[in-house]
Amino acid sequence: MTLIAKLASPTLALVLLLSGCASTPDEASVLNSLKTADRLPIAQLDRGVMIWLPSQVLFETGQSSFNEADAAPFLDKIARLLRDKTQKTVSLEGHTDNVGSIEFNQGLSERRAESVRLAMLKRGVPVERLQAKGFGLNQPIAPNDSDIGRSINRRVEVIVLDEVVENITRDEPPNSFQAAFDILKAMFGESAAKSLK
């Protein structure tokens, strides 16, 4: 399997979009697109359902903790979905920007995934269903040449393995979710979002 095939996901596509756009949105508008109020961005991947954590759960440079007060409403909602909507295994995948050494970033990405795992445990998600792993700086979803790109790369992805979006979203209130591709359309236009499908 090629590296591209291994990394193929909406997040990788975001990297390609960010690096290939003729004009990039300003940093404030990108961050505002990631702040989705109560709406969680969600996408179907080949390996399961990805829930994109909003910017309130992104990390500062070199940090593996997030602001619990800002992140709590989103983490509460994700934990409820993981408890009530599925019994599948959840992969919590930590990532970093390119500031610091490869070794430092590998450890930092593992600590970030672990911080989200602990938040899910605290909220009642069974320990046996949670896998935390770090990918260091190896899978950026945005160029690391700007503050916004580095900010987006400092993340943990929540992947519900072997699950389908319909199971996660069934019987949820209207406007609980936002299609992850819609965020990309808002940021980069219709043609960019079409290239992901």
Backbone as JSON Lines, residues from 0, in Angstrom:
{"i":0,"aa":"M","n":[0.86,-1.18,0.0],"ca":[0.0,0.0,0.0],"c":[0.9,1.24,0.0]}
{"i":1,"aa":"T","n":[0.61,2.21,-0.84],"ca":[1.42,3.41,-0.93],"c":[1.15,4.32,0.25]}
{"i":2,"aa":"L","n":[2.07,5.24,0.5],"ca":[1.88,6.21,1.57],"c":[0.63,7.02,1.35]}
{"i":3,"aa":"I","n":[0.35,7.41,0.1],"ca":[-0.87,8.18,-0.19],"c":[-2.1,7.38,0.18]}
{"i":4,"aa":"A","n":[-2.11,6.11,-0.16],"ca":[-3.28,5.28,0.17],"c":[-3.45,5.16,1.67]}
{"i":5,"aa":"K","n":[-2.36,5.01,2.41],"ca":[-2.44,4.89,3.86],"c":[-2.98,6.16,4.49]}
{"i":6,"aa":"L","n":[-2.62,7.29,3.93],"ca":[-3.0,8.56,4.53],"c":[-4.3,9.12,3.96]}
{"i":7,"aa":"A","n":[-4.87,8.47,2.98],"ca":[-6.06,9.0,2.31],"c":[-7.19,9.17,3.3]}
{"i":8,"aa":"S","n":[-7.58,10.4,3.5],"ca":[-8.7,10.74,4.36],"c":[-9.04,12.19,4.1]}
{"i":9,"aa":"P","n":[-10.16,12.64,4.6],"ca":[-10.47,14.06,4.42],"c":[-9.4,14.97,4.99]}
{"i":10,"aa":"T","n":[-8.71,14.52,6.03],"ca":[-7.68,15.38,6.6],"c":[-6.51,15.54,5.66]}
{"i":11,"aa":"L","n":[-6.11,14.48,4.99],"ca":[-5.03,14.6,4.01],"c":[-5.46,15.51,2.88]}
{"i":12,"aa":"A","n":[-6.7,15.37,2.46],"ca":[-7.2,16.22,1.39],"c":[-7.14,17.69,1.79]}
{"i":13,"aa":"L","n":[-7.39,17.97,3.07],"ca":[-7.3,19.35,3.53],"c":[-5.89,19.89,3.34]}
{"i":14,"aa":"V","n":[-4.88,19.05,3.59],"ca":[-3.49,19.47,3.36],"c":[-3.32,19.87,1.91]}
{"i":15,"aa":"L","n":[-3.78,19.0,1.03],"ca":[-3.62,19.27,-0.4],"c":[-4.36,20.54,-0.8]}
{"i":16,"aa":"L","n":[-5.53,20.73,-0.24],"ca":[-6.29,21.94,-0.55],"c":[-5.58,23.19,-0.06]}
{"i":17,"aa":"L","n":[-5.12,23.12,1.19],"ca":[-4.45,24.29,1.74],"c":[-3.19,24.64,0.98]}
{"i":18,"aa":"S","n":[-2.45,23.62,0.57],"ca":[-1.2,23.9,-0.12],"c":[-1.41,24.26,-1.59]}
{"i":19,"aa":"G","n":[-2.57,23.91,-2.15],"ca":[-2.79,24.13,-3.56],"c":[-3.69,25.3,-3.9]}
{"i":20,"aa":"C","n":[-4.22,25.99,-2.92],"ca":[-5.14,27.09,-3.2],"c":[-4.38,28.3,-3.74]}
{"i":21,"aa":"A","n":[-4.94,28.94,-4.73],"ca":[-4.32,30.14,-5.27],"c":[-4.38,31.27,-4.25]}
{"i":22,"aa":"S","n":[-5.49,31.38,-3.56],"ca":[-5.56,32.35,-2.48],"c":[-6.09,31.63,-1.26]}
{"i":23,"aa":"T","n":[-5.45,31.87,-0.12],"ca":[-5.85,31.19,1.1],"c":[-6.67,32.13,1.95]}
{"i":24,"aa":"P","n":[-7.64,31.58,2.69],"ca":[-8.45,32.42,3.56],"c":[-7.61,32.96,4.7]}
{"i":25,"aa":"D","n":[-8.04,34.09,5.26],"ca":[-7.28,34.62,6.37],"c":[-7.44,33.7,7.57]}
{"i":26,"aa":"E","n":[-6.5,33.8,8.52],"ca":[-6.47,32.88,9.65],"c":[-7.74,32.93,10.48]}
{"i":27,"aa":"A","n":[-8.29,34.1,10.7],"ca":[-9.5,34.21,11.53],"c":[-10.67,33.47,10.9]}
{"i":28,"aa":"S","n":[-10.83,33.56,9.58],"ca":[-11.97,32.89,8.95],"c":[-11.8,31.38,8.99]}
{"i":29,"aa":"V","n":[-10.58,30.87,8.88],"ca":[-10.36,29.43,8.97],"c":[-10.67,28.96,10.38]}
{"i":30,"aa":"L","n":[-10.17,29.66,11.39],"ca":[-10.46,29.25,12.77],"c":[-11.95,29.33,13.06]}
{"i":31,"aa":"N","n":[-12.62,30.35,12.54],"ca":[-14.07,30.45,12.74],"c":[-14.79,29.3,12.08]}
{"i":32,"aa":"S","n":[-14.29,28.8,10.95],"ca":[-14.9,27.65,10.29],"c":[-14.78,26.41,11.15]}
{"i":33,"aa":"L","n":[-13.71,26.32,11.92],"ca":[-13.51,25.17,12.79],"c":[-14.31,25.27,14.08]}
{"i":34,"aa":"K","n":[-14.74,26.46,14.45],"ca":[-15.59,26.65,15.63],"c":[-17.02,26.45,15.18]}
{"i":35,"aa":"T","n":[-17.59,25.33,15.54],"ca":[-18.86,24.95,14.96],"c":[-20.0,25.02,15.97]}
{"i":36,"aa":"A","n":[-19.88,25.85,16.99],"ca":[-20.9,25.93,18.03],"c":[-21.15,24.52,18.55]}
{"i":37,"aa":"D","n":[-22.42,24.05,18.49],"ca":[-22.68,22.68,18.98],"c":[-22.57,21.67,17.86]}
{"i":38,"aa":"R","n":[-22.33,22.1,16.66],"ca":[-22.31,21.19,15.51],"c":[-20.94,20.55,15.38]}
{"i":39,"aa":"L","n":[-20.92,19.24,15.37],"ca":[-19.66,18.52,15.2],"c":[-19.46,18.17,13.74]}
{"i":40,"aa":"P","n":[-18.31,18.51,13.18],"ca":[-18.0,18.06,11.83],"c":[-17.77,16.55,11.84]}
{"i":41,"aa":"I","n":[-18.35,15.86,10.88],"ca":[-18.29,14.4,10.84],"c":[-18.08,13.97,9.4]}
{"i":42,"aa":"A","n":[-17.36,12.87,9.21],"ca":[-17.12,12.37,7.85],"c":[-17.01,10.86,7.87]}
{"i":43,"aa":"Q","n":[-17.48,10.25,6.8],"ca":[-17.34,8.81,6.63],"c":[-16.01,8.54,5.95]}
{"i":44,"aa":"L","n":[-15.19,7.7,6.56],"ca":[-13.93,7.26,5.99],"c":[-14.04,5.78,5.65]}
{"i":45,"aa":"D","n":[-13.12,5.27,4.89],"ca":[-13.11,3.84,4.59],"c":[-12.99,3.02,5.87]}
{"i":46,"aa":"R","n":[-12.26,3.51,6.85],"ca":[-12.03,2.74,8.07],"c":[-13.0,3.05,9.19]}
{"i":47,"aa":"G","n":[-13.95,3.97,8.97],"ca":[-14.93,4.28,10.0],"c":[-15.4,5.73,9.91]}
{"i":48,"aa":"V","n":[-15.84,6.26,11.05],"ca":[-16.36,7.63,11.13],"c":[-15.33,8.51,11.82]}
{"i":49,"aa":"M","n":[-15.0,9.62,11.18],"ca":[-14.12,10.59,11.81],"c":[-14.94,11.76,12.31]}
{"i":50,"aa":"I","n":[-14.7,12.12,13.57],"ca":[-15.28,13.33,14.14],"c":[-14.15,14.32,14.3]}
{"i":51,"aa":"W","n":[-14.28,15.46,13.64],"ca":[-13.25,16.49,13.74],"c":[-13.49,17.29,15.01]}
{"i":52,"aa":"L","n":[-12.49,17.38,15.84],"ca":[-12.61,18.2,17.03],"c":[-12.5,19.67,16.63]}
{"i":53,"aa":"P","n":[-13.35,20.52,17.19],"ca":[-13.3,21.95,16.84],"c":[-12.06,22.61,17.43]}
{"i":54,"aa":"S","n":[-11.83,23.86,17.06],"ca":[-10.61,24.55,17.47],"c":[-10.48,24.68,18.98]}
{"i":55,"aa":"Q","n":[-11.59,24.58,19.72],"ca":[-11.51,24.65,21.17],"c":[-10.76,23.46,21.75]}
{"i":56,"aa":"V","n":[-10.57,22.41,20.98],"ca":[-9.85,21.24,21.45],"c":[-8.51,21.08,20.71]}
{"i":57,"aa":"L","n":[-8.07,22.13,20.03],"ca":[-6.74,22.13,19.44],"c":[-5.74,22.47,20.54]}
{"i":58,"aa":"F","n":[-4.48,22.27,20.27],"ca":[-3.44,22.4,21.29],"c":[-2.49,23.54,20.95]}
{"i":59,"aa":"E","n":[-1.94,24.14,21.98],"ca":[-0.9,25.15,21.8],"c":[0.42,24.45,21.45]}
{"i":60,"aa":"T","n":[1.34,25.18,20.86],"ca":[2.65,24.63,20.5],"c":[3.31,24.02,21.73]}
{"i":61,"aa":"G","n":[3.76,22.78,21.59],"ca":[4.49,22.11,22.65],"c":[3.63,21.64,23.82]}
{"i":62,"aa":"Q","n":[2.32,21.77,23.73],"ca":[1.43,21.42,24.85],"c":[0.6,20.18,24.53]}
{"i":63,"aa":"S","n":[0.31,19.41,25.57],"ca":[-0.54,18.23,25.39],"c":[-1.85,18.36,26.16]}
{"i":64,"aa":"S","n":[-2.11,19.55,26.69],"ca":[-3.37,19.78,27.39],"c":[-4.15,20.85,26.64]}
{"i":65,"aa":"F","n":[-5.47,20.85,26.86],"ca":[-6.34,21.83,26.24],"c":[-7.12,22.51,27.35]}
{"i":66,"aa":"N","n":[-7.78,23.6,27.02],"ca":[-8.58,24.34,27.99],"c":[-9.86,23.53,28.24]}
{"i":67,"aa":"E","n":[-9.93,22.91,29.4],"ca":[-11.06,22.02,29.72],"c":[-12.39,22.75,29.65]}
{"i":68,"aa":"A","n":[-12.45,24.0,30.12],"ca":[-13.72,24.74,30.11],"c":[-14.21,24.96,28.69]}
{"i":69,"aa":"D","n":[-13.33,25.34,27.77],"ca":[-13.72,25.56,26.38],"c":[-14.05,24.25,25.67]}
{"i":70,"aa":"A","n":[-13.3,23.21,25.98],"ca":[-13.44,21.94,25.28],"c":[-14.57,21.08,25.82]}
{"i":71,"aa":"A","n":[-14.97,21.28,27.07],"ca":[-15.92,20.38,27.74],"c":[-17.21,20.12,26.96]}
{"i":72,"aa":"P","n":[-17.9,21.15,26.42],"ca":[-19.15,20.85,25.72],"c":[-18.97,19.89,24.53]}
{"i":73,"aa":"F","n":[-17.87,20.02,23.83],"ca":[-17.61,19.17,22.67],"c":[-17.21,17.77,23.12]}
{"i":74,"aa":"L","n":[-16.35,17.69,24.12],"ca":[-15.93,16.39,24.63],"c":[-17.11,15.65,25.26]}
{"i":75,"aa":"D","n":[-17.98,16.38,25.96],"ca":[-19.19,15.76,26.54],"c":[-20.05,15.15,25.44]}
{"i":76,"aa":"K","n":[-20.24,15.88,24.37],"ca":[-21.09,15.41,23.27],"c":[-20.47,14.19,22.59]}
{"i":77,"aa":"I","n":[-19.17,14.24,22.33],"ca":[-18.49,13.12,21.69],"c":[-18.57,11.88,22.59]}
{"i":78,"aa":"A","n":[-18.33,12.05,23.88],"ca":[-18.39,10.92,24.81],"c":[-19.79,10.32,24.84]}
{"i":79,"aa":"R","n":[-20.82,11.16,24.85],"ca":[-22.2,10.64,24.84],"c":[-22.45,9.83,23.58]}
{"i":80,"aa":"L","n":[-22.0,10.33,22.44],"ca":[-22.17,9.59,21.19],"c":[-21.44,8.25,21.24]}
{"i":81,"aa":"L","n":[-20.23,8.26,21.77],"ca":[-19.45,7.02,21.84],"c":[-20.07,6.02,22.81]}
{"i":82,"aa":"R","n":[-20.69,6.49,23.87],"ca":[-21.34,5.61,24.85],"c":[-22.68,5.08,24.33]}
{"i":83,"aa":"D","n":[-23.47,5.99,23.72],"ca":[-24.87,5.68,23.42],"c":[-25.12,5.2,21.99]}
{"i":84,"aa":"K","n":[-24.27,5.52,21.06],"ca":[-24.56,5.27,19.65],"c":[-23.76,4.13,19.03]}
{"i":85,"aa":"T","n":[-22.71,3.7,19.69],"ca":[-21.85,2.68,19.09],"c":[-21.12,1.9,20.18]}
{"i":86,"aa":"Q","n":[-20.78,0.7,19.85],"ca":[-19.93,-0.11,20.73],"c":[-18.59,-0.42,20.07]}
{"i":87,"aa":"K","n":[-18.31,0.29,18.98],"ca":[-17.09,0.05,18.21],"c":[-15.87,0.64,18.93]}
{"i":88,"aa":"T","n":[-14.7,0.16,18.53],"ca":[-13.43,0.67,19.04],"c":[-13.19,2.08,18.5]}
{"i":89,"aa":"V","n":[-12.59,2.92,19.33],"ca":[-12.32,4.31,18.96],"c":[-10.81,4.54,18.97]}
{"i":90,"aa":"S","n":[-10.3,5.02,17.86],"ca":[-8.88,5.36,17.73],"c":[-8.73,6.86,17.92]}
{"i":91,"aa":"L","n":[-7.97,7.24,18.93],"ca":[-7.68,8.66,19.21],"c":[-6.25,8.89,18.72]}
{"i":92,"aa":"E","n":[-6.12,9.69,17.66],"ca":[-4.86,9.8,16.94],"c":[-4.28,11.2,17.06]}
{"i":93,"aa":"G","n":[-3.19,11.3,17.82],"ca":[-2.55,12.58,18.09],"c":[-1.58,12.98,17.0]}
{"i":94,"aa":"H","n":[-1.52,14.31,16.77],"ca":[-0.65,14.87,15.73],"c":[-0.03,16.17,16.24]}
{"i":95,"aa":"T","n":[1.03,16.6,15.58],"ca":[1.72,17.83,15.95],"c":[2.03,18.67,14.72]}
{"i":96,"aa":"D","n":[2.48,19.9,14.99],"ca":[3.05,20.71,13.91],"c":[4.52,20.32,13.78]}
{"i":97,"aa":"N","n":[5.31,21.13,13.09],"ca":[6.71,20.78,12.85],"c":[7.68,21.54,13.75]}
{"i":98,"aa":"V","n":[7.19,22.16,14.82],"ca":[8.07,22.87,15.74],"c":[8.68,21.85,16.71]}
{"i":99,"aa":"G","n":[10.0,21.76,16.73],"ca":[10.68,20.81,17.6],"c":[11.19,19.6,16.82]}
{"i":100,"aa":"S","n":[11.88,18.73,17.55],"ca":[12.49,17.56,16.92],"c":[11.45,16.47,16.62]}
{"i":101,"aa":"I","n":[11.84,15.54,15.78],"ca":[10.97,14.4,15.46],"c":[10.64,13.63,16.74]}
{"i":102,"aa":"E","n":[11.64,13.39,17.57],"ca":[11.43,12.62,18.8],"c":[10.49,13.36,19.75]}
{"i":103,"aa":"F","n":[10.71,14.66,19.93],"ca":[9.85,15.45,20.81],"c":[8.4,15.4,20.32]}
{"i":104,"aa":"N","n":[8.2,15.6,19.02],"ca":[6.85,15.62,18.46],"c":[6.17,14.26,18.54]}
{"i":105,"aa":"Q","n":[6.92,13.18,18.42],"ca":[6.31,11.86,18.56],"c":[5.75,11.69,19.97]}
{"i":106,"aa":"G","n":[6.54,12.02,20.97],"ca":[6.07,11.92,22.35],"c":[4.91,12.86,22.62]}
{"i":107,"aa":"L","n":[4.99,14.07,22.09],"ca":[3.92,15.06,22.28],"c":[2.62,14.57,21.65]}
{"i":108,"aa":"S","n":[2.67,13.99,20.46],"ca":[1.45,13.49,19.82],"c":[0.83,12.36,20.63]}
{"i":109,"aa":"E","n":[1.66,11.52,21.22],"ca":[1.15,10.44,22.08],"c":[0.48,11.02,23.33]}
{"i":110,"aa":"R","n":[1.09,12.04,23.92],"ca":[0.49,12.68,25.11],"c":[-0.82,13.39,24.76]}
{"i":111,"aa":"R","n":[-0.92,13.98,23.58],"ca":[-2.17,14.62,23.16],"c":[-3.28,13.57,23.02]}
{"i":112,"aa":"A","n":[-2.99,12.47,22.37],"ca":[-3.99,11.41,22.23],"c":[-4.4,10.9,23.61]}
{"i":113,"aa":"E","n":[-3.44,10.76,24.48],"ca":[-3.72,10.3,25.84],"c":[-4.58,11.3,26.6]}
{"i":114,"aa":"S","n":[-4.38,12.6,26.4],"ca":[-5.2,13.59,27.11],"c":[-6.66,13.5,26.67]}
{"i":115,"aa":"V","n":[-6.91,13.23,25.38],"ca":[-8.29,13.06,24.92],"c":[-8.84,11.72,25.43]}
{"i":116,"aa":"R","n":[-8.0,10.68,25.47],"ca":[-8.44,9.39,26.0],"c":[-8.88,9.55,27.46]}
{"i":117,"aa":"L","n":[-8.09,10.26,28.26],"ca":[-8.45,10.48,29.66],"c":[-9.75,11.27,29.78]}
{"i":118,"aa":"A","n":[-9.95,12.25,28.89],"ca":[-11.2,13.02,28.9],"c":[-12.39,12.12,28.58]}
{"i":119,"aa":"M","n":[-12.22,11.17,27.66],"ca":[-13.3,10.25,27.32],"c":[-13.56,9.28,28.48]}
{"i":120,"aa":"L","n":[-12.51,8.79,29.13],"ca":[-12.67,7.91,30.28],"c":[-13.42,8.62,31.4]}
{"i":121,"aa":"K","n":[-13.03,9.86,31.65],"ca":[-13.68,10.67,32.69],"c":[-15.18,10.81,32.4]}
{"i":122,"aa":"R","n":[-15.55,10.75,31.14],"ca":[-16.94,10.92,30.72],"c":[-17.65,9.58,30.49]}
{"i":123,"aa":"G","n":[-17.04,8.5,30.94],"ca":[-17.72,7.21,30.95],"c":[-17.56,6.32,29.74]}
{"i":124,"aa":"V","n":[-16.66,6.64,28.82],"ca":[-16.42,5.75,27.68],"c":[-15.53,4.61,28.2]}
{"i":125,"aa":"P","n":[-15.92,3.35,27.96],"ca":[-15.16,2.21,28.5],"c":[-13.71,2.17,28.0]}
{"i":126,"aa":"V","n":[-12.81,1.91,28.91],"ca":[-11.38,1.9,28.63],"c":[-11.02,0.92,27.52]}
{"i":127,"aa":"E","n":[-11.68,-0.25,27.48],"ca":[-11.33,-1.26,26.49],"c":[-11.68,-0.85,25.06]}
{"i":128,"aa":"R","n":[-12.45,0.19,24.89],"ca":[-12.82,0.65,23.55],"c":[-11.92,1.77,23.03]}
{"i":129,"aa":"L","n":[-11.02,2.28,23.84],"ca":[-10.23,3.45,23.47],"c":[-8.78,3.07,23.18]}
{"i":130,"aa":"Q","n":[-8.32,3.46,22.01],"ca":[-6.91,3.3,21.62],"c":[-6.33,4.69,21.4]}
{"i":131,"aa":"A","n":[-5.23,4.98,22.06],"ca":[-4.56,6.27,21.86],"c":[-3.22,6.01,21.2]}
{"i":132,"aa":"K","n":[-2.96,6.75,20.11],"ca":[-1.67,6.61,19.44],"c":[-1.25,7.96,18.88]}
{"i":133,"aa":"G","n":[0.04,8.11,18.73],"ca":[0.58,9.36,18.21],"c":[1.28,9.16,16.89]}
{"i":134,"aa":"F","n":[1.15,10.16,16.02],"ca":[1.79,10.12,14.71],"c":[2.83,11.21,14.54]}
{"i":135,"aa":"G","n":[3.13,11.94,15.61],"ca":[4.14,12.99,15.53],"c":[3.79,14.03,14.49]}
{"i":136,"aa":"L","n":[4.8,14.43,13.74],"ca":[4.61,15.46,12.71],"c":[4.46,14.85,11.33]}
{"i":137,"aa":"N","n":[4.21,13.54,11.26],"ca":[4.21,12.81,9.99],"c":[2.96,12.95,9.14]}
{"i":138,"aa":"Q","n":[1.84,13.42,9.71],"ca":[0.6,13.5,8.94],"c":[-0.04,14.88,9.07]}
{"i":139,"aa":"P","n":[0.64,15.92,8.61],"ca":[0.02,17.25,8.67],"c":[-1.19,17.33,7.76]}
{"i":140,"aa":"I","n":[-2.18,18.11,8.16],"ca":[-3.34,18.34,7.29],"c":[-3.32,19.75,6.71]}
{"i":141,"aa":"A","n":[-2.32,20.51,7.08],"ca":[-2.16,21.87,6.58],"c":[-0.66,22.16,6.49]}
{"i":142,"aa":"P","n":[-0.28,23.13,5.66],"ca":[1.13,23.5,5.6],"c":[1.59,24.05,6.95]}
{"i":143,"aa":"N","n":[2.79,23.73,7.34],"ca":[3.34,24.21,8.6],"c":[4.07,25.54,8.45]}
{"i":144,"aa":"D","n":[3.8,26.28,7.38],"ca":[4.5,27.53,7.14],"c":[3.72,28.76,7.6]}
{"i":145,"aa":"S","n":[2.62,28.54,8.33],"ca":[1.85,29.66,8.87],"c":[1.31,29.29,10.24]}
{"i":146,"aa":"D","n":[0.93,30.3,11.02],"ca":[0.36,30.04,12.34],"c":[-0.9,29.2,12.24]}
{"i":147,"aa":"I","n":[-1.76,29.5,11.26],"ca":[-3.01,28.75,11.13],"c":[-2.75,27.31,10.73]}
{"i":148,"aa":"G","n":[-1.83,27.08,9.83],"ca":[-1.5,25.71,9.44],"c":[-0.96,24.91,10.6]}
{"i":149,"aa":"R","n":[-0.03,25.51,11.36],"ca":[0.51,24.81,12.53],"c":[-0.58,24.55,13.56]}
{"i":150,"aa":"S","n":[-1.48,25.52,13.77],"ca":[-2.57,25.36,14.73],"c":[-3.47,24.18,14.35]}
{"i":151,"aa":"I","n":[-3.84,24.08,13.08],"ca":[-4.7,23.0,12.61],"c":[-4.0,21.64,12.76]}
{"i":152,"aa":"N","n":[-2.7,21.61,12.58],"ca":[-1.96,20.36,12.68],"c":[-1.82,19.85,14.1]}
{"i":153,"aa":"R","n":[-1.98,20.71,15.09],"ca":[-1.89,20.31,16.5],"c":[-3.26,19.79,16.93]}
{"i":154,"aa":"R","n":[-3.49,18.49,16.76],"ca":[-4.85,17.97,16.9],"c":[-4.84,16.51,17.35]}
{"i":155,"aa":"V","n":[-6.04,16.05,17.74],"ca":[-6.32,14.64,17.94],"c":[-7.57,14.33,17.11]}
{"i":156,"aa":"E","n":[-7.47,13.32,16.27],"ca":[-8.61,12.88,15.47],"c":[-9.31,11.74,16.2]}
{"i":157,"aa":"V","n":[-10.64,11.79,16.24],"ca":[-11.46,10.74,16.84],"c":[-12.01,9.89,15.69]}
{"i":158,"aa":"I","n":[-11.57,8.64,15.61],"ca":[-12.01,7.74,14.54],"c":[-12.76,6.57,15.19]}
{"i":159,"aa":"V","n":[-14.05,6.44,14.87],"ca":[-14.84,5.3,15.34],"c":[-14.69,4.22,14.27]}
{"i":160,"aa":"L","n":[-13.88,3.23,14.58],"ca":[-13.49,2.23,13.59],"c":[-14.67,1.34,13.19]}
{"i":161,"aa":"D","n":[-14.74,1.06,11.91],"ca":[-15.75,0.16,11.34],"c":[-17.18,0.6,11.64]}
{"i":162,"aa":"E","n":[-17.4,1.89,11.74],"ca":[-18.73,2.45,12.02],"c":[-19.19,3.25,10.81]}
{"i":163,"aa":"V","n":[-20.5,3.54,10.77],"ca":[-21.06,4.37,9.71],"c":[-21.72,5.6,10.31]}
{"i":164,"aa":"V","n":[-21.69,6.68,9.56],"ca":[-22.21,7.97,10.03],"c":[-23.67,7.84,10.46]}
{"i":165,"aa":"E","n":[-24.45,7.07,9.73],"ca":[-25.88,6.96,10.03],"c":[-26.13,6.46,11.45]}
{"i":166,"aa":"N","n":[-25.29,5.55,11.94],"ca":[-25.46,5.05,13.31],"c":[-25.15,6.13,14.34]}
{"i":167,"aa":"I","n":[-24.16,6.94,14.07],"ca":[-23.76,7.99,15.02],"c":[-24.79,9.11,15.05]}
{"i":168,"aa":"T","n":[-25.35,9.46,13.91],"ca":[-26.24,10.63,13.82],"c":[-27.71,10.3,14.02]}
{"i":169,"aa":"R","n":[-28.08,9.03,14.0],"ca":[-29.49,8.62,14.11],"c":[-30.14,9.19,15.38]}
{"i":170,"aa":"D","n":[-31.33,9.78,15.21],"ca":[-32.16,10.31,16.31],"c":[-31.53,11.48,17.06]}
{"i":171,"aa":"E","n":[-30.51,12.09,16.5],"ca":[-29.92,13.28,17.12],"c":[-30.72,14.51,16.7]}
{"i":172,"aa":"P","n":[-30.72,15.56,17.51],"ca":[-31.46,16.77,17.15],"c":[-30.97,17.36,15.83]}
{"i":173,"aa":"P","n":[-31.88,18.07,15.14],"ca":[-31.46,18.74,13.9],"c":[-30.27,19.67,14.16]}
{"i":174,"aa":"N","n":[-29.41,19.8,13.19],"ca":[-28.25,20.68,13.25],"c":[-27.23,20.28,14.31]}
{"i":175,"aa":"S","n":[-27.2,19.01,14.69],"ca":[-26.19,18.52,15.63],"c":[-24.84,18.31,14.97]}
{"i":176,"aa":"F","n":[-24.88,18.06,13.66],"ca":[-23.67,17.73,12.93],"c":[-23.54,18.6,11.7]}
{"i":177,"aa":"Q","n":[-22.33,18.69,11.25],"ca":[-22.05,19.37,10.0],"c":[-21.17,18.45,9.18]}
{"i":178,"aa":"A","n":[-21.52,18.27,7.94],"ca":[-20.68,17.46,7.06],"c":[-19.31,18.1,6.97]}
{"i":179,"aa":"A","n":[-18.29,17.32,7.25],"ca":[-16.93,17.86,7.22],"c":[-16.61,18.48,5.88]}
{"i":180,"aa":"F","n":[-17.16,17.89,4.8],"ca":[-16.91,18.44,3.47],"c":[-17.52,19.83,3.31]}
{"i":181,"aa":"D","n":[-18.62,20.12,4.03],"ca":[-19.21,21.45,3.95],"c":[-18.26,22.51,4.51]}
{"i":182,"aa":"I","n":[-17.51,22.14,5.53],"ca":[-16.51,23.08,6.08],"c":[-15.48,23.38,5.01]}
{"i":183,"aa":"L","n":[-15.04,22.34,4.31],"ca":[-14.04,22.56,3.26],"c":[-14.61,23.41,2.14]}
{"i":184,"aa":"K","n":[-15.89,23.18,1.78],"ca":[-16.53,24.02,0.76],"c":[-16.54,25.47,1.19]}
{"i":185,"aa":"A","n":[-16.89,25.71,2.46],"ca":[-16.95,27.08,2.97],"c":[-15.57,27.74,2.93]}
{"i":186,"aa":"M","n":[-14.54,26.96,3.2],"ca":[-13.19,27.52,3.23],"c":[-12.58,27.67,1.85]}
{"i":187,"aa":"F","n":[-12.86,26.7,0.96],"ca":[-12.1,26.64,-0.27],"c":[-12.92,26.6,-1.54]}
{"i":188,"aa":"G","n":[-14.23,26.57,-1.44],"ca":[-15.08,26.57,-2.62],"c":[-15.52,25.19,-3.06]}
{"i":189,"aa":"E","n":[-16.52,25.19,-3.9],"ca":[-17.15,23.95,-4.38],"c":[-16.18,23.03,-5.1]}
{"i":190,"aa":"S","n":[-15.33,23.57,-5.95],"ca":[-14.44,22.71,-6.74],"c":[-13.44,21.99,-5.84]}
{"i":191,"aa":"A","n":[-12.99,22.64,-4.78],"ca":[-12.06,21.99,-3.87],"c":[-12.73,20.84,-3.15]}
{"i":192,"aa":"A","n":[-13.95,21.03,-2.68],"ca":[-14.66,19.97,-1.96],"c":[-14.96,18.8,-2.87]}
{"i":193,"aa":"K","n":[-15.26,19.04,-4.15],"ca":[-15.56,17.96,-5.1],"c":[-14.33,17.09,-5.3]}
{"i":194,"aa":"S","n":[-13.15,17.67,-5.23],"ca":[-11.94,16.89,-5.47],"c":[-11.68,15.87,-4.37]}
{"i":195,"aa":"L","n":[-12.37,15.97,-3.24],"ca":[-12.18,15.03,-2.14],"c":[-12.97,13.76,-2.3]}
{"i":196,"aa":"K","n":[-14.01,13.78,-3.08],"ca":[-14.92,12.64,-3.14],"c":[-14.5,11.6,-4.13]}
